[in-house]
Short mmCIF file of C-alpha atoms in Angstrom, two decimals:
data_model
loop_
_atom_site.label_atom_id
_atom_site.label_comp_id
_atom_site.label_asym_id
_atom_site.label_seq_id
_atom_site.Cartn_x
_atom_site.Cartn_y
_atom_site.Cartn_z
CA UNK A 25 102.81 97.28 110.17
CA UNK A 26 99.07 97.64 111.13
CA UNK A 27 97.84 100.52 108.90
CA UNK A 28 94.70 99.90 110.53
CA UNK A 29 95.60 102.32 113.51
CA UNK A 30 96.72 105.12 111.90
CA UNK A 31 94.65 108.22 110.97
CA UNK A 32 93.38 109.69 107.96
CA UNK A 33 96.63 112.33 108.11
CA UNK A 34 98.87 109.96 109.01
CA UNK A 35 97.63 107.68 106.01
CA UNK A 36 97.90 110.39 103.69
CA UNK A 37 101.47 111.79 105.01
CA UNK A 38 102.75 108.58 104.37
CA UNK A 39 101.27 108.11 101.16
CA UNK A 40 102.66 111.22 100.08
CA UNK A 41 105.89 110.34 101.22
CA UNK A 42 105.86 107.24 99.10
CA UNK A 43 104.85 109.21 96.01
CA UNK A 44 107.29 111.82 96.28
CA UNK A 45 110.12 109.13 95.81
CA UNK A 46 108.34 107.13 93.32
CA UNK A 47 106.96 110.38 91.27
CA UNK A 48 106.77 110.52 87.68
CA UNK A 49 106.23 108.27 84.71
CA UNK A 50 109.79 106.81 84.69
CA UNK A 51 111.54 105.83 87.66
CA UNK A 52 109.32 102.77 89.02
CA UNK A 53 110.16 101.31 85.28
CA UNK A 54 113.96 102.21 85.29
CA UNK A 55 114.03 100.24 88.50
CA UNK A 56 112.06 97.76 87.75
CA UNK A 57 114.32 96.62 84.68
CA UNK A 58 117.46 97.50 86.16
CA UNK A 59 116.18 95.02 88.79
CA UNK A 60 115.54 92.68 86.40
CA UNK A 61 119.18 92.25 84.66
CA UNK A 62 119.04 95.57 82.35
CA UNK A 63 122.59 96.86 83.69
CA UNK A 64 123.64 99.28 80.97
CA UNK A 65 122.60 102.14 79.98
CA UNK A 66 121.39 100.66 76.19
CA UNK A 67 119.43 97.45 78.11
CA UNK A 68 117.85 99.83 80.32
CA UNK A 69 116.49 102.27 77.55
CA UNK A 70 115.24 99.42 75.83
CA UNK A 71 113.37 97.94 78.49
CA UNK A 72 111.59 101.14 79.00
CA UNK A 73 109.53 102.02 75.98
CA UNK A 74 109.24 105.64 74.80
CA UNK A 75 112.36 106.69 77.19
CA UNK A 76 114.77 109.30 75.54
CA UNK A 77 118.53 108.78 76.54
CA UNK A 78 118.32 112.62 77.63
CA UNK A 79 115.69 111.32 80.16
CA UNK A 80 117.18 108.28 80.80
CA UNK A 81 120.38 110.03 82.07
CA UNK A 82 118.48 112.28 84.42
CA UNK A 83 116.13 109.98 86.26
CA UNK A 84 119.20 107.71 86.52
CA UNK A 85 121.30 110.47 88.47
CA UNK A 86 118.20 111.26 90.67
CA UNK A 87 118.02 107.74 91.63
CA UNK A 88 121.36 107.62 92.39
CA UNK A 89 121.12 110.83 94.74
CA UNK A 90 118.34 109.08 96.63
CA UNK A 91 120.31 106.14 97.08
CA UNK A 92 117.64 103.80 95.20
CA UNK A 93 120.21 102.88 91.74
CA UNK A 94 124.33 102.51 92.03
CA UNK A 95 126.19 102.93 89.09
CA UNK A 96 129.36 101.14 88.94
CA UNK A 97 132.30 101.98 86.48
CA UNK A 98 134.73 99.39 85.61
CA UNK A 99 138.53 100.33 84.35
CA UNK A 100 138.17 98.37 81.08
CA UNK A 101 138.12 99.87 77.48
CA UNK A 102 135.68 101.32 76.79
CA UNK A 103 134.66 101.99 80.27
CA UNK A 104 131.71 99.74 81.29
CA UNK A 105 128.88 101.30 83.23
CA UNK A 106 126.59 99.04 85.22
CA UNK A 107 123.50 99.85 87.00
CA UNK A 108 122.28 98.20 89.78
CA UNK A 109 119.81 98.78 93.05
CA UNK A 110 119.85 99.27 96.19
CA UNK A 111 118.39 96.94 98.82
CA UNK A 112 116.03 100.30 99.79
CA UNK A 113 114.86 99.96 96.60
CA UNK A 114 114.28 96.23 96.96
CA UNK A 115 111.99 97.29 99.99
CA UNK A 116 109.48 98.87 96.91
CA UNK A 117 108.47 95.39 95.65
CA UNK A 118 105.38 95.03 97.83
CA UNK A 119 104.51 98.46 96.48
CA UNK A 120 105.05 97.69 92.75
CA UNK A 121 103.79 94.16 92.84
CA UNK A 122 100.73 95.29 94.09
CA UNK A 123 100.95 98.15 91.23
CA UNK A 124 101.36 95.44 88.62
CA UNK A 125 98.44 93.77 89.57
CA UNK A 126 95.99 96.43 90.24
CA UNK A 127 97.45 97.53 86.34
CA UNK A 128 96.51 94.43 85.08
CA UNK A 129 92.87 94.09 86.42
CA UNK A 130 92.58 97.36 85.21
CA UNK A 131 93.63 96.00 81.66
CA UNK A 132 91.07 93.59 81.81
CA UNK A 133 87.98 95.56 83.19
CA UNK A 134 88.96 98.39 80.87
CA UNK A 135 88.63 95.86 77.80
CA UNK A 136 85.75 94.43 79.17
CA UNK B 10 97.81 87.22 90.07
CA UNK B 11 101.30 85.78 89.66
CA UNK B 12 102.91 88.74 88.73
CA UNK B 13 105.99 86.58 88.61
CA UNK B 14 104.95 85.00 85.34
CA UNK B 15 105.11 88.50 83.69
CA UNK B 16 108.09 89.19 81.57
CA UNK B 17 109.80 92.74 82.31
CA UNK B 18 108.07 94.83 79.61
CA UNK B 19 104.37 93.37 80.89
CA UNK B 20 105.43 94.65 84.61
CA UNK B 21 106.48 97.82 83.58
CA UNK B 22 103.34 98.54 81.03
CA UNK B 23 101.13 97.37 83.91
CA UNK B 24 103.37 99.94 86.51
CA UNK B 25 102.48 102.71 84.19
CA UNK B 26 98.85 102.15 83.56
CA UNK B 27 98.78 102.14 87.31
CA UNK B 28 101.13 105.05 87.73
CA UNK B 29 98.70 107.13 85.46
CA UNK B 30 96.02 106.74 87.14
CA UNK B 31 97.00 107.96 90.30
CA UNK B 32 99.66 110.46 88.91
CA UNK B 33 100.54 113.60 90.86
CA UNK B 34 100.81 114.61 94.35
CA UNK B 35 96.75 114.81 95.40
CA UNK B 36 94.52 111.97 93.57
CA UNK B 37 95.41 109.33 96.43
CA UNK B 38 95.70 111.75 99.28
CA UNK B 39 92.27 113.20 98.33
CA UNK B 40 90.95 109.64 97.63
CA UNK B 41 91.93 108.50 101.20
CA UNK B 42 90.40 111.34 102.77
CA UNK B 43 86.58 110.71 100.87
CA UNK B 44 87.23 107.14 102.19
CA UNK B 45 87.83 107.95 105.62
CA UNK B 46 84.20 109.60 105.43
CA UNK B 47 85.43 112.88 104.45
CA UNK B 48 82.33 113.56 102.22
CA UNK B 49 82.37 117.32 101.91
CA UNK B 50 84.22 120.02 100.23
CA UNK B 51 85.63 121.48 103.02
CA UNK B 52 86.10 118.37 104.97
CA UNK B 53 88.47 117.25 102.47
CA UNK B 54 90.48 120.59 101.72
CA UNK B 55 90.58 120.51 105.84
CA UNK B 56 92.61 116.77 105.58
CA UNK B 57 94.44 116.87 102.70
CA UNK B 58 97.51 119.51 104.02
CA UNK B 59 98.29 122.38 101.79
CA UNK B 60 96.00 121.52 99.12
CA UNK B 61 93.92 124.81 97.51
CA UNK B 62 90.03 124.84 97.03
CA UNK B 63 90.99 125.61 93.31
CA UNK B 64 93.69 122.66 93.09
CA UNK B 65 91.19 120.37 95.16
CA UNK B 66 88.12 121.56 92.86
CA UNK B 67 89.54 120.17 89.67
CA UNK B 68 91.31 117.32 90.78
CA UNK B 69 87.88 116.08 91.93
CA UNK B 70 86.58 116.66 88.81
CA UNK B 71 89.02 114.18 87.31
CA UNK B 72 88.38 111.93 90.04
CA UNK B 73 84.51 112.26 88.52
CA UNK B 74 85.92 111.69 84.86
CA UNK B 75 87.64 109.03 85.58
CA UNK B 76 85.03 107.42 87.87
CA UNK B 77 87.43 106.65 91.01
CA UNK B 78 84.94 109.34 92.88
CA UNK B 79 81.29 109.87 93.16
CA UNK B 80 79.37 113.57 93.53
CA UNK B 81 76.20 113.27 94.76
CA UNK B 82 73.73 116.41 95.02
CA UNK B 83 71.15 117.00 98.01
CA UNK B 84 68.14 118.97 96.89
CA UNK B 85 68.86 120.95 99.83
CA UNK B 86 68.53 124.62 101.04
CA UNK B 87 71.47 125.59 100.74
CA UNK B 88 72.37 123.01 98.20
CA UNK B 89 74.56 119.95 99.86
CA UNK B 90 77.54 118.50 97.74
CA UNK B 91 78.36 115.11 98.68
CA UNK B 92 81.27 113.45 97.48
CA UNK B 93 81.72 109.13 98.17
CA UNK B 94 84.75 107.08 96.20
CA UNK B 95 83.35 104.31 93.50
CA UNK B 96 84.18 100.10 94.51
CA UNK B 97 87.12 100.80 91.74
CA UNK B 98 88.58 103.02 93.66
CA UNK B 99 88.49 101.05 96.32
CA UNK B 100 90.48 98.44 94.29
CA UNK B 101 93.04 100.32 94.71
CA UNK B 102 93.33 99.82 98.71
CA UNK B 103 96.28 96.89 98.59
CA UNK B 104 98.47 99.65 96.05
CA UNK B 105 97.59 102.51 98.80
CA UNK B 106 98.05 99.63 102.11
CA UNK B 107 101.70 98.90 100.70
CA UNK B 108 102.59 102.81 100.30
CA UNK B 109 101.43 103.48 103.66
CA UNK B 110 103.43 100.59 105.37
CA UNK B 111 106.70 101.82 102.78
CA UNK B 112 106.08 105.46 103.39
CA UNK B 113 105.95 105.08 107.40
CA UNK B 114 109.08 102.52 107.44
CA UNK B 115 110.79 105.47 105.07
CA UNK B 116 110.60 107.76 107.91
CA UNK B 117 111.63 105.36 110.43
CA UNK B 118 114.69 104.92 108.25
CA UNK B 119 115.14 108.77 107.32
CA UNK B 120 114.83 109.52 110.88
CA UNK B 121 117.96 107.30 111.86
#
């Protein structure tokens, strides 16, 4: 991709874009620690600190709608719930890598 | 940065110090528009799509607060308003490259 040629409005379209599926406080952290092993519902609220199981639930449903988290049931008993993602939301890493980093620079100038 | 040395909670805290700074629908949209030279009221209400002088007027004023953007005053007749983004801001280029590139190959993908 050569961002280079595009114009301001395309830039910003796309941008947009990008923040309408990644908007809000919670659902780049569900995914990132469902993508890091935290399957059930317990791991994953956990993982996330200040989460509510309330919000949990919802974010998890929208990111099943949009195709970013599958939940899988298995017939035991109790039923098991797993979480996993989807390879679309794989394609976020570059996105949230570079997130991770500019968060941590900002760590360290804001302590400076 | 080898954010690959980060443990799952560090990634996420880092995520949300990142997502918090450029929360909401207009901070990077408005931010890419004062970079592309954009420099004027107007100008920027003109390239950021449906945004309102009243929405744009006090998002820029966190932009200020938060020192991601710069307003400069001409001692002009009438007065001239200039507005430039800060080199922090333009830390954030690499976050904004990668959600350009994700944002354009979403619509590629949406639009199969």
């Amino acid at each position: 991709m050569h961002t280079d040629e595009l114009t301001t409005q395309q830039k910003i379209k796309y941008v947009q874009d990008t923040l309408y599926v990644i908007a809000g406080k919670w659902k780049l952290p569900i995914m990132i620690a469902i993508s890091f092993g935290h399957s059930r519902f317990r791991e994953i609220q956990r993982a996330v600190p200040d989460i509510t199981p309330k919000i949990l639930s919802k974010e998890l449903k929208e990111l099943k709608t949009n195709k970013l988290v599958m939940r899988k049931v298995y017939d035991t008993y109790p039923i098991t719930v797993e979480y996993t993602v989807s390879s679309y939301c794989k394609s976020l890493k570059p996105v949230v890598d570079e997130m991770i980093n500019w968060g941590q620079n900002h760590r360290v100038k804001v302590a400076e």
